[in-house]
Coordinates of C-alpha atoms and ligand atoms in Angstrom, one line a residue:
X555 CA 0.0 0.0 0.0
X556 CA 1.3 4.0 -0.2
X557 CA -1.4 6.8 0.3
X558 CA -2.2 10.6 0.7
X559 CA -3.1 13.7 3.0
X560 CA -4.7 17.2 2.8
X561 CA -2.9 19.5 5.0
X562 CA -3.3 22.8 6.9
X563 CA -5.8 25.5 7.5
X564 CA -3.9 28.5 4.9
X565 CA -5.9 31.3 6.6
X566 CA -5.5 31.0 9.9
X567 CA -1.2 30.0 10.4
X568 CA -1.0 32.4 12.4
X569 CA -3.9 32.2 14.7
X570 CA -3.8 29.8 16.6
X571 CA -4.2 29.3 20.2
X572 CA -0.7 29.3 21.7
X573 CA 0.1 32.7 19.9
X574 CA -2.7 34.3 22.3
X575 CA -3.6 33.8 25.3
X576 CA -5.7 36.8 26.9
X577 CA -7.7 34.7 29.2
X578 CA -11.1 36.2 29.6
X579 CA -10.6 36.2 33.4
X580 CA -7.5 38.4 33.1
X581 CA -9.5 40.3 31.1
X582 CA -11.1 41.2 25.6
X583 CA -13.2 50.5 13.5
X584 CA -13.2 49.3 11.9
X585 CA -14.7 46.6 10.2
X586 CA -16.0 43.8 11.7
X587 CA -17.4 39.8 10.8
X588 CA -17.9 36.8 11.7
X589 CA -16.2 34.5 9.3
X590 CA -16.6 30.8 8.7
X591 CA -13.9 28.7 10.3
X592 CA -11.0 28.7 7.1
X593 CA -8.8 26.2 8.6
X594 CA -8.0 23.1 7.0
X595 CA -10.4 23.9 4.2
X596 CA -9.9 26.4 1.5
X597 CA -12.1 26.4 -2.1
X598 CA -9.5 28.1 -3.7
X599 CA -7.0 25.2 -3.3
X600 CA -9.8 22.7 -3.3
X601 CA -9.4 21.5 -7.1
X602 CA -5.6 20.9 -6.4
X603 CA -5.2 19.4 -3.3
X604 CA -8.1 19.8 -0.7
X605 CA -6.4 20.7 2.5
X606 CA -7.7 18.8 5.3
X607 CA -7.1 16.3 7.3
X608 CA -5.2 14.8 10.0
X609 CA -1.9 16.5 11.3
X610 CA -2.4 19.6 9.4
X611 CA 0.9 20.7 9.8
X612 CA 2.4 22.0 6.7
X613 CA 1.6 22.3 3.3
X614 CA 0.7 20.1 0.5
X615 CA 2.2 19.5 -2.7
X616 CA 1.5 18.3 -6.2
X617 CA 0.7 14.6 -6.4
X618 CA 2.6 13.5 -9.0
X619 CA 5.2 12.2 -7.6
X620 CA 6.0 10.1 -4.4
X621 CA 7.6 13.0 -1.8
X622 CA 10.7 12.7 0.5
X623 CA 11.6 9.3 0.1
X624 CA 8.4 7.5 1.1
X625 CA 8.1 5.5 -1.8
X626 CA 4.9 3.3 -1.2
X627 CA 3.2 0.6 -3.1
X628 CA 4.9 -2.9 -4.2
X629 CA 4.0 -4.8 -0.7
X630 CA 0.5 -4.7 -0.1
X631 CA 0.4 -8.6 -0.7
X632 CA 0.1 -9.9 -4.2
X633 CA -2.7 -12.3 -3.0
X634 CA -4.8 -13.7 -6.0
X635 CA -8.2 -11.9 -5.1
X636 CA -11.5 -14.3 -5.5
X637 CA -14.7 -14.3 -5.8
X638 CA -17.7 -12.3 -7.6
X639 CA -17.0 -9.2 -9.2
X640 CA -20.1 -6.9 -8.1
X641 CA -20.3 -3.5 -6.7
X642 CA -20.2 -4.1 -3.3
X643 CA -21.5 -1.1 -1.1
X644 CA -19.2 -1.5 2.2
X645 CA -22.1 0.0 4.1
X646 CA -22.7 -0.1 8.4
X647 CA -24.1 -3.6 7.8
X648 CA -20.7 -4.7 7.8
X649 CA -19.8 -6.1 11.6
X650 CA -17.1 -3.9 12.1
X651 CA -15.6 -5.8 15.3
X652 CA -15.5 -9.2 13.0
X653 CA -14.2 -6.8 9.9
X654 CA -11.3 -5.8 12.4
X655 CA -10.6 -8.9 13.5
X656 CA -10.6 -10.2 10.0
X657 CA -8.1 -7.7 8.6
X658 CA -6.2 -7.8 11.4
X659 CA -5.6 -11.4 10.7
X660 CA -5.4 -11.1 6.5
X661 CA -2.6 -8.1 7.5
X662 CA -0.3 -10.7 9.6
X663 CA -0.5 -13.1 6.5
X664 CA 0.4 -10.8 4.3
X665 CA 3.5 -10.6 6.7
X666 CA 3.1 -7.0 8.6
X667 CA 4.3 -6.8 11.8
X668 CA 3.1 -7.6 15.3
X669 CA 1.9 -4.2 17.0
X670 CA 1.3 -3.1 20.0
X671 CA -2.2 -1.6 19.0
X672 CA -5.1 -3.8 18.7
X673 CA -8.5 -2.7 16.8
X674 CA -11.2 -2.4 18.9
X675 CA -14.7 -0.8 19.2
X676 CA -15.2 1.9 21.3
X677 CA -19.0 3.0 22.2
X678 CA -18.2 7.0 21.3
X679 CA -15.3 7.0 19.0
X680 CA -16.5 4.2 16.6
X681 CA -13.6 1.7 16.0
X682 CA -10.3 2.6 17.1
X683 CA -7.1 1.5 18.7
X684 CA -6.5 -0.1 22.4
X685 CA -3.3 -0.8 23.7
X686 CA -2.5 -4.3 23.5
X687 CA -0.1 -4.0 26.2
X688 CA 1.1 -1.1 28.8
X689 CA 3.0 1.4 27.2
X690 CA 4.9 4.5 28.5
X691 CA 4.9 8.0 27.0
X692 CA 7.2 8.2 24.0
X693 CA 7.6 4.4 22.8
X694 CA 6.7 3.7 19.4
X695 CA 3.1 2.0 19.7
X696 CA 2.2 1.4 15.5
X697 CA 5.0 1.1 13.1
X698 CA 3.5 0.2 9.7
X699 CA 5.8 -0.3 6.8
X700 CA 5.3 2.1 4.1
X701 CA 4.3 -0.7 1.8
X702 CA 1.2 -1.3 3.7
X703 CA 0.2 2.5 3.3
X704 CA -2.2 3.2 0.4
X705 CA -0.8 7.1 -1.1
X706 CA -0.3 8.4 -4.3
X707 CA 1.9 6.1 -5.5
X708 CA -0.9 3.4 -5.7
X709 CA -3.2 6.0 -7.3
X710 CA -0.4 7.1 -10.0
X711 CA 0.1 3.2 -10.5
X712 CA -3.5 2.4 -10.7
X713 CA -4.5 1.0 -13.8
X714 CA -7.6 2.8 -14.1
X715 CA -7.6 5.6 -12.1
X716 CA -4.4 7.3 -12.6
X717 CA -6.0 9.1 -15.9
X718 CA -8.8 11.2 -14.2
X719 CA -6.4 11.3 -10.8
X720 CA -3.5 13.5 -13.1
X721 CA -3.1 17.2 -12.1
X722 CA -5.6 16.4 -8.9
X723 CA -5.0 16.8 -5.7
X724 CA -4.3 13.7 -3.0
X725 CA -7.4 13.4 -2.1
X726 CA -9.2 13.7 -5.1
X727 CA -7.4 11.0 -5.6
X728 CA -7.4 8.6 -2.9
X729 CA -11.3 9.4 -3.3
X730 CA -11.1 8.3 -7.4
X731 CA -8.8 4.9 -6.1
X732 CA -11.7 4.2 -3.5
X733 CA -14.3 4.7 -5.7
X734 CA -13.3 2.4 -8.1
X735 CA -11.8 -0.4 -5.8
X736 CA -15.3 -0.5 -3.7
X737 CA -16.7 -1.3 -7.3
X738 CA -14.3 -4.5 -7.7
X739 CA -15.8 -5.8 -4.5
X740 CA -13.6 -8.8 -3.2
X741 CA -12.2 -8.7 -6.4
X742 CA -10.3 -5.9 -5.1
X743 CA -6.5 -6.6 -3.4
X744 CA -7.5 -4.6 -0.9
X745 CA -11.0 -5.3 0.2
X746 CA -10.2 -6.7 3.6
X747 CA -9.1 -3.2 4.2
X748 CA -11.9 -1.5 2.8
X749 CA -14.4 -3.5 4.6
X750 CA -13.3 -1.5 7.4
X751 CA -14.2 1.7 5.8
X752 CA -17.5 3.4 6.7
X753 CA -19.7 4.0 3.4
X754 CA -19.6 7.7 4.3
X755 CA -19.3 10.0 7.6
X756 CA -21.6 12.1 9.0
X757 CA -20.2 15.2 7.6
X758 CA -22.7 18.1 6.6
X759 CA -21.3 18.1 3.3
X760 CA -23.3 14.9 2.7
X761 CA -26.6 16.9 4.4
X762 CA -29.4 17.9 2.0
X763 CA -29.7 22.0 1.3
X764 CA -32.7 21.9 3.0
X765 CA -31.0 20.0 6.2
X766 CA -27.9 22.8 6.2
X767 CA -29.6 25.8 5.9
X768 CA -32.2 24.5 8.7
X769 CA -29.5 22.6 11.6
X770 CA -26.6 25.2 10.3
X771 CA -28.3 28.1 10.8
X772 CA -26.7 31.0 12.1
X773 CA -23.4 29.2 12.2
X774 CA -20.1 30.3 10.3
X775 CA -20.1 26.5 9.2
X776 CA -23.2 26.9 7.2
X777 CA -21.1 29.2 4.5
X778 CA -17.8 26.8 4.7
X779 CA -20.2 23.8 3.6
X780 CA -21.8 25.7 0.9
X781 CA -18.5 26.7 -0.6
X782 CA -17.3 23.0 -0.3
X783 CA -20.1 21.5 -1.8
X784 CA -20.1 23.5 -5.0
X785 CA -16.3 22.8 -5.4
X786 CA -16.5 19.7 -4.6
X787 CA -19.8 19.2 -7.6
X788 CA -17.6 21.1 -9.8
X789 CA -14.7 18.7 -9.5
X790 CA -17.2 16.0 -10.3
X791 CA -18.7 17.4 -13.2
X792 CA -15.3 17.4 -14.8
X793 CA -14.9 13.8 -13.9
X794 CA -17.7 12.7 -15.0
X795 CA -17.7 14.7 -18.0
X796 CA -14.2 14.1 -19.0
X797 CA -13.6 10.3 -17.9
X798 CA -16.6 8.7 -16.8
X799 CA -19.5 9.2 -19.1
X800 CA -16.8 8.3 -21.9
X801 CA -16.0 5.2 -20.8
X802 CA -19.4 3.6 -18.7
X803 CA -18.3 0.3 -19.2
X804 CA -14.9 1.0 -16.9
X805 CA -16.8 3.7 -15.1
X806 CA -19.7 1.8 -13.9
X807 CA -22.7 4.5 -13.2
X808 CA -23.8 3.3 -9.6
X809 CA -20.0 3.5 -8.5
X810 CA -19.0 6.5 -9.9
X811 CA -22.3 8.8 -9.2
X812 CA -22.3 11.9 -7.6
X813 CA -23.4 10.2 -4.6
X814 CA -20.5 7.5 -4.7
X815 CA -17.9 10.4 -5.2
X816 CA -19.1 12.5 -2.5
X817 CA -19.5 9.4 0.3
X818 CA -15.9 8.1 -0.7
X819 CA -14.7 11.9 -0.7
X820 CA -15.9 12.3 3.1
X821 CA -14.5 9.0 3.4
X822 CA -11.4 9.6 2.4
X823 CA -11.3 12.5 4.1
X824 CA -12.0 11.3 7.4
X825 CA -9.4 8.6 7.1
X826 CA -6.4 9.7 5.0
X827 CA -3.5 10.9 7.3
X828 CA -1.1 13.7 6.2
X829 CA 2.3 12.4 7.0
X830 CA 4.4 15.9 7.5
X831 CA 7.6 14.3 6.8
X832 CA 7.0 13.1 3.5
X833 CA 4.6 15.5 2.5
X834 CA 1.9 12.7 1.8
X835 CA -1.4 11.5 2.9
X836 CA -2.1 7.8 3.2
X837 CA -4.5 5.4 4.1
X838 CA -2.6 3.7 7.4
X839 CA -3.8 0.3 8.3
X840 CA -4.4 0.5 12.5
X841 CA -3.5 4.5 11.4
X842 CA -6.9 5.5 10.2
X843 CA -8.8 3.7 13.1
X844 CA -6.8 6.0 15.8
X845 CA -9.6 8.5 17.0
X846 CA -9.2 12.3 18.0
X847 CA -8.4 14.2 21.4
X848 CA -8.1 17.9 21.1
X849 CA -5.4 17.5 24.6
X850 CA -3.7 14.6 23.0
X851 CA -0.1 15.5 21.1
X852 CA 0.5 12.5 19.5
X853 CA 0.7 11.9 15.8
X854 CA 1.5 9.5 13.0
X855 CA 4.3 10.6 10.6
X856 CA 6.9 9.0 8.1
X857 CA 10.0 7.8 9.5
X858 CA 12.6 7.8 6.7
X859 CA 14.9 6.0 9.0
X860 CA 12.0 3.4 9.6
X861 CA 10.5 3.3 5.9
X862 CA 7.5 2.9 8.3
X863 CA 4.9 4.8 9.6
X864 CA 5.5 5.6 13.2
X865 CA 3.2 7.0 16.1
X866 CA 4.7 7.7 19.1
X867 CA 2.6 7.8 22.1
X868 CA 2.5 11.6 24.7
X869 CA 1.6 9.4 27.7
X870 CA 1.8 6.2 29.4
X871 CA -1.6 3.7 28.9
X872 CA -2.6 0.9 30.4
X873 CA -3.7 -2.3 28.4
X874 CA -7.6 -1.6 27.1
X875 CA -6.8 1.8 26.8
X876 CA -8.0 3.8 24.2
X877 CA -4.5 5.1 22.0
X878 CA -5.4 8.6 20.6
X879 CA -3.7 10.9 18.4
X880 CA -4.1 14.6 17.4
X881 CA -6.1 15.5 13.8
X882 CA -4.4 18.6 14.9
X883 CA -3.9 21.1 17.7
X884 CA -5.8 23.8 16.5
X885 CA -9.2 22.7 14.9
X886 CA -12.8 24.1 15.9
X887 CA -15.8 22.0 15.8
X888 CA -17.0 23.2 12.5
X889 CA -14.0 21.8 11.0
X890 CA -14.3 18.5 12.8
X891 CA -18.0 18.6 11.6
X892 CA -17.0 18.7 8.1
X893 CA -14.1 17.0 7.8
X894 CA -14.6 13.9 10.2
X895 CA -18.5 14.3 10.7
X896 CA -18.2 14.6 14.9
X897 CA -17.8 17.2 17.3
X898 CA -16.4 17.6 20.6
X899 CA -18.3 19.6 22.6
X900 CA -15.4 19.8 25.3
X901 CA -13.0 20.7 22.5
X902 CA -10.4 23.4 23.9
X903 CA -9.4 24.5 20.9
X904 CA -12.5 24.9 19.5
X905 CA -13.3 28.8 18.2
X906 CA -15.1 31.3 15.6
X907 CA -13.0 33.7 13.4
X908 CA -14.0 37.5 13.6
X909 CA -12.2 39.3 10.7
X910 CA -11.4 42.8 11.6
X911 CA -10.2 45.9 9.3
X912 CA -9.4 48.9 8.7
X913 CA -12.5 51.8 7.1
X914 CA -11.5 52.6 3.7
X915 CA -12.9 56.5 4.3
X916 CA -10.6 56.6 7.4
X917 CA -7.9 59.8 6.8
X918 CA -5.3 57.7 8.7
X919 CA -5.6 54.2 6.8
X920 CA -2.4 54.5 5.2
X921 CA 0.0 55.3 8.0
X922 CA -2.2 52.4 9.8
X923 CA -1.7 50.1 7.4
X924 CA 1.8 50.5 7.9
X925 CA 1.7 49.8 11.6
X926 CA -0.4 47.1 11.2
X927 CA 2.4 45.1 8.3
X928 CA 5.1 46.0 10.8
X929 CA 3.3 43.7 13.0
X930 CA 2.7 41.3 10.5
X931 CA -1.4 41.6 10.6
X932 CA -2.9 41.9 7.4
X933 CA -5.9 44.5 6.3
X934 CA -8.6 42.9 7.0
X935 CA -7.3 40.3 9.0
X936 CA -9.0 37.3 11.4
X937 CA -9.0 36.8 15.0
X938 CA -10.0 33.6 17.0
X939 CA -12.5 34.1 19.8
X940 CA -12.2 30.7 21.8
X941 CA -15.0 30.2 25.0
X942 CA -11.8 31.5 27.5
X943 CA -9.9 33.9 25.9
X944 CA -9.4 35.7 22.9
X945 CA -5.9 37.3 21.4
X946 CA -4.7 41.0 23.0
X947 CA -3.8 41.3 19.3
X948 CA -7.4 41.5 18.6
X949 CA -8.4 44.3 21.1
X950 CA -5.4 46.5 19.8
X951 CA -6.3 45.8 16.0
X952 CA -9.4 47.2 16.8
X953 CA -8.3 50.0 19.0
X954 CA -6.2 51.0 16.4
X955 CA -8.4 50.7 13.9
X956 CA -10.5 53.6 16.2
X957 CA -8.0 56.4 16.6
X958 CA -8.4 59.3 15.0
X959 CA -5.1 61.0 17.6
X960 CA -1.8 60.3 15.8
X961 CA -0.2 61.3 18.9
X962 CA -1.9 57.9 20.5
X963 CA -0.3 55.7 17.7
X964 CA 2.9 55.1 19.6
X965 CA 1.0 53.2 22.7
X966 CA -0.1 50.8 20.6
X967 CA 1.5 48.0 21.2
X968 CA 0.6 44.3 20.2
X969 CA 2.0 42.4 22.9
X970 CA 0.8 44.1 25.4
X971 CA -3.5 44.8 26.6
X972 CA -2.9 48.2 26.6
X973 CA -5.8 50.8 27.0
X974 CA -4.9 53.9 24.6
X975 CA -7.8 56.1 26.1
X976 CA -11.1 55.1 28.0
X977 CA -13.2 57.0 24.9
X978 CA -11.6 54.7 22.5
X979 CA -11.9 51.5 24.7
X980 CA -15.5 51.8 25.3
X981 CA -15.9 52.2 21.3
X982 CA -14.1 49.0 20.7
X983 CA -16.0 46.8 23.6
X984 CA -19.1 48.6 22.4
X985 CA -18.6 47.4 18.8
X986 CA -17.0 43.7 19.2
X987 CA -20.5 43.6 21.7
X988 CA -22.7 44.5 18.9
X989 CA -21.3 41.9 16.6
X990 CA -21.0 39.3 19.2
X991 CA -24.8 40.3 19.7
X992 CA -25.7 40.1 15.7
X993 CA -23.9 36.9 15.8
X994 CA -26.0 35.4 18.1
X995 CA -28.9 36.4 17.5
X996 CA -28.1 34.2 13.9
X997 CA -28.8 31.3 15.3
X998 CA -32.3 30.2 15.3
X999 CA -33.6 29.2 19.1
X1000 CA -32.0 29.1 23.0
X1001 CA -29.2 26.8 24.1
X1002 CA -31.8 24.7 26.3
X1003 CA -33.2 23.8 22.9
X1004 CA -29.9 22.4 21.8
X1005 CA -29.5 20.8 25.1
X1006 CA -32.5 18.9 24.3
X1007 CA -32.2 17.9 21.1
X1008 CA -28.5 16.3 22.2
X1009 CA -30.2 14.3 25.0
X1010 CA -33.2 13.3 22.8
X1011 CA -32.9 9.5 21.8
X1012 CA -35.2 10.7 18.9
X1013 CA -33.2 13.2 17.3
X1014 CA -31.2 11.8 14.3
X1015 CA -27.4 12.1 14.4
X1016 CA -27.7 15.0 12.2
X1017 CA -29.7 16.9 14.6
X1018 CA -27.6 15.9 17.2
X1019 CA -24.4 17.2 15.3
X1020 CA -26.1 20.0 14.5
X1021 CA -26.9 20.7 18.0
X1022 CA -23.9 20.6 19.6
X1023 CA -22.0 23.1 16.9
X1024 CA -24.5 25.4 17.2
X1025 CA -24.1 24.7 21.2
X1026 CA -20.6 25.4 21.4
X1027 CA -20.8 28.8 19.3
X1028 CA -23.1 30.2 20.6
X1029 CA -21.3 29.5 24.2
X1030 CA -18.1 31.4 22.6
X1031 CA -20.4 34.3 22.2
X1032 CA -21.8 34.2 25.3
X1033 CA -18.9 33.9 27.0
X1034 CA -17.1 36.5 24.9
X1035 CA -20.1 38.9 25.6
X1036 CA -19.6 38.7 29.5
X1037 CA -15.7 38.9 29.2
X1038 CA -16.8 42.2 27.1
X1039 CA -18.9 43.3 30.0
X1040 CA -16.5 42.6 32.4
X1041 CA -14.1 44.7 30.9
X1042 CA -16.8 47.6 30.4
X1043 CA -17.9 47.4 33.7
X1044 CA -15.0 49.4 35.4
X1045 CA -14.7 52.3 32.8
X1046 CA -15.7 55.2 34.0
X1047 CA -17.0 58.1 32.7
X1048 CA -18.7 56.9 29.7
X1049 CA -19.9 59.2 27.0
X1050 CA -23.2 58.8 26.4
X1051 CA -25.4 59.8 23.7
X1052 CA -26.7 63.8 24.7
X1053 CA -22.6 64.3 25.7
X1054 CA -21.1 64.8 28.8
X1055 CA -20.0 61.5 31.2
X1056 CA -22.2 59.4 33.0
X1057 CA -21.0 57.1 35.8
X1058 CA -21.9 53.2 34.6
X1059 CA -22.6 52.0 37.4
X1060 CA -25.9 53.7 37.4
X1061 CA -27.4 52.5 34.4
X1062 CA -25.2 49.9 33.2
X1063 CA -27.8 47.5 32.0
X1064 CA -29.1 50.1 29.5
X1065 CA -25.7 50.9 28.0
X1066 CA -25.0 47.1 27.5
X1067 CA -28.4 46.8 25.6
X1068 CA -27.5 50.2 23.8
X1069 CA -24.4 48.3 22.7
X1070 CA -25.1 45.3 21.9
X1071 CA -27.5 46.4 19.3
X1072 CA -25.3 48.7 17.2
X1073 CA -23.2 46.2 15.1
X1074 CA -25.5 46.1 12.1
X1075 CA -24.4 49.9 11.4
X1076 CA -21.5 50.5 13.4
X1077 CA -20.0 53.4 12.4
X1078 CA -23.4 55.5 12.3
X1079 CA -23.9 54.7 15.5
X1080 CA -20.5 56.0 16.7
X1081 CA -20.7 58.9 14.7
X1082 CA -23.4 59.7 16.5
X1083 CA -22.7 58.6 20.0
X1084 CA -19.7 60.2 19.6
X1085 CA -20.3 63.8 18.3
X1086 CA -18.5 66.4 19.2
Ligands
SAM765 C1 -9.6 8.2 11.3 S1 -11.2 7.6 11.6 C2 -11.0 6.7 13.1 C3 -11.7 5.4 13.0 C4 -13.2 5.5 13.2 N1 -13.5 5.7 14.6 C5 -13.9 4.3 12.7 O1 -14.9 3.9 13.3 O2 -13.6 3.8 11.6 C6 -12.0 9.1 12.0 C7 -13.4 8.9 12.4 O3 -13.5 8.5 13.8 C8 -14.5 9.2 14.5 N2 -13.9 9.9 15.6 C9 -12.5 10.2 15.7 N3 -12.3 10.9 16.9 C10 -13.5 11.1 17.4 C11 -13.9 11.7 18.7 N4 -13.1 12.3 19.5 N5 -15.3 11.7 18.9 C12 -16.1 11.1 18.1 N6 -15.8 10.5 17.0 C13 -14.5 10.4 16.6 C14 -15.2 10.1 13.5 O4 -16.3 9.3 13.0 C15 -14.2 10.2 12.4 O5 -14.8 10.4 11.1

């Protein structure tokens, strides 16, 4: 076998949590949005190489070629395959225990080595790894030999679908090689493995229109999916046009459908691991069955030194234990959702992107722009608000975005949560308040609906899913609203709308509703409020 991976989230580098760190208990013009979570996913790279998946760590090349030494194919078994030759839909029928069990088996035949992972099903996860025996924080606990991997190499090699595979990114590929081999059936080489594959995943890209606009409602997500949707139909219809309505009789309809494209795509998607060292993604046998943990730092890569596949474990486990790894450290429900079809609704690193800029009519947008380059911010740029904290770097964007007083410019400072003048902070807590307001008052319904639809045995996984995004972003609102009010609370001598100061304390309710409502004309309001 050799393989491939998507890789990392373009837009948001050089966002992610460890750069910021203003804890909402410490303490959080302009434009500003909301913007769907950018991460892993991006439509403008989609056609090449879709960038998602595990260990999105750097970036992804071409996949013409077999990168950095990890040269793939050859071993995966030249057993003759038997049997029928019939489209055989590897749907949830399929006992997956007894298909783990079974390829765990078919695997030591074909001569791969003793592990000290075992497959196993796990009630939340789905199937995944257990340790087969105790191991201690930095041992190697799966080692699989490049040969067993399934990458580009096999889809370059691939009789049949190294043609429409040409010029496409990995995973466009890995989906074309899975397409066709679930076709062969147990004709296929590899069909042991692929019995183990889910037909599909839960992700919303598989939803109906009529299912996302209704559960995705209000959320950032909602856009994301659109966007990959229509790339991912466009990629198809070039397919389809180009490869397989010319040649139906190699192309079988019913395995190369819309439908079959997109439920191997999600398939693929969820399963493929990008392999930083060699610049690959690959299907990993006992690799793709590891599950997620947002506090877990452990992930699979290439070890030239190996020719294998390595994961080292972050901490000791005990024999039963579940093994996790990392999808990577930085990933916010939504793109869990639509990349591997779960969420975690403990997930630390989960967050929404606000994009903030500059106004084009402000006088001093040049010399700001400056400012903000030296800094290495772009114009607009995105911040993440996570449920604790959300970057300094954000609140002196915006406060800088605000100033109209050259002779403030020079106490801005991005490190530092500095206050450049109580005027100027109310404006920006006033505004990020208004959007954090409009923003939630996107999403249709109260969290104690969620919270009932998550615990209702009813609801269909969908609605569940749905739920619990919608759940955790609104709680990043809410949570960034009261850090916003927190940091209000102690100003003093607010401006208020007739001039002159008023003490908060007095009517502070009234100014927080006053705020909160102003986002959907911002600078108007401001204008006004603050007249001279
Ligand atoms: C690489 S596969 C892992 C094997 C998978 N559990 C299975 O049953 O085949 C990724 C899939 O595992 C599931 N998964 C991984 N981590 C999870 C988590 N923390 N919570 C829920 N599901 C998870 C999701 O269904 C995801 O699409």
């Amino acid at each position: 076998m050799s393989g491939v991976l998507p890789s990392p989230r373009p837009g948001v580098c050089n966002l992610g949590a460890p750069k910021y760190g203003n804890n909402f208990g410490a303490d959080i013009l302009c434009s500003i949005a909301f913007r769907s979570c950018r991460t892993s996913l991006s439509s403008g790279d989609f056609k090449n190489s879709y960038r998602l998946g595990h260990n999105s760590r750097s970036s992804l090349g071409g996949n013409s070629r077999i990168r950095n030494g990890f040269s793939g194919g050859r071993g995966w078994a030249a057993r003759e395959a038997t049997g029928k030759r019939a489209f055989v839909c590897m749907a949830a029928a399929v006992d997956r225990a007894a298909a783990a069990t079974e390829f765990a088996g078919w695997l030591k035949e074909q001569g791969f080595p003793d592990q000290a992972l075992e497959m196993k099903m796990f009630e939340k996860e789905g199937l995944g790894c257990a340790a087969a025996r105790p191991l201690k924080a930095g041992e190697i606990a799966l080692s699989v030999p490049e040969n067993f991997c399934v990458t580009a190499f096999d889809v370059n090699n691939h009789p049949v679908v190294s043609g429409p595979a040409r010029g496409r990114g990995d995973l466009i590929g890995l989906t074309l090689w899975l397409m066709y081999e679930r076709t062969q059936g147990q004709l296929s080489k590899w069909y042991p493995f692929l019995k183990l594959f889910p037909e599909a995943t839960a992700s919303p890209l598989l939803w109906s229109d009529a299912e996302r606009d209704e559960l995705l409602k209000g959320s950032p997500a909602l856009e994301e999916v659109k966007d990959r949707v229509a790339a991912l139909e466009e990629v198809y219809e070039e397919l389809n046009s180009g490869f397989f309505e010319k040649d139906p009789q190699t192309f079988a309809s019913e395995g190369f459908s819309l439908t079959a494209f997109k439920n191997a795509f999600s398939t693929i998607l969820s399963r493929a691991t990008y392999l930083p060292t060699a610049d690959i993604f690959a299907l990993i046998p006992y690799g793709d069955c590891l599950n997620h943990k947002a506090e877990c730092e452990a992930f699979l890569d290439f070890s030239m030194e190996d020719e294998a596949v390595v994961l080292r474990t972050d901490r000791d486990y005990r024999v039963g234990d579940q093994v996790f790894i990392s999808y990577g450290a930085d990933r916010p429900n939504s793109d869990l959702l639509i990349s591997y079809g779960f969420v975690d609704q403990s997930n630390p690193n989960d967050f929404l992107s606000i994009e903030v800029g500059l106004l084009e009519t402000d006088r001093l947008m040049g010399l700001k722009q400056q400012i903000l380059e030296q800094a290495g911010f772009d114009n607009p740029q995105t911040f993440p608000l996570f449920k604790d904290r959300f970057p300094t770097q954000l609140l002196t964007y915006v406060r800088l975005s605000r100033l109209s007083d050259v002779g403030l410019f020079a106490k801005i400072l991005f490190d530092q949560d500095v206050i450049i003048d109580q005027t100027n902070e109310y404006e920006i807590l006033m505004l990020l308040m208004g959007e954090c307001r409009v923003a939630l008052q996107a999403y249709a319904g109260g969290s104690d609906e969620e919270n009932r639809i998550i615990s209702d045995k009813k609801a269909s996984i969908k609605e569940k899913l749905a739920a619990q995004l919608r759940l955790c972003e609104k709680q990043i609102l809410i949570n960034s609203m009261a850090a916003l009010r927190n940091r209000l609370a102690p100003i003093r001598g607010i401006p208020v709308k007739g001039g002159g100061l008023k003490d908060p304390n007095s009517d502070i309710m009234e100014m927080f509703d006053m705020a909160e409502q102003i986002a959907s004309a911002p600078s108007k309001f401001l204008s006004n409020i603050f007249k001279k």
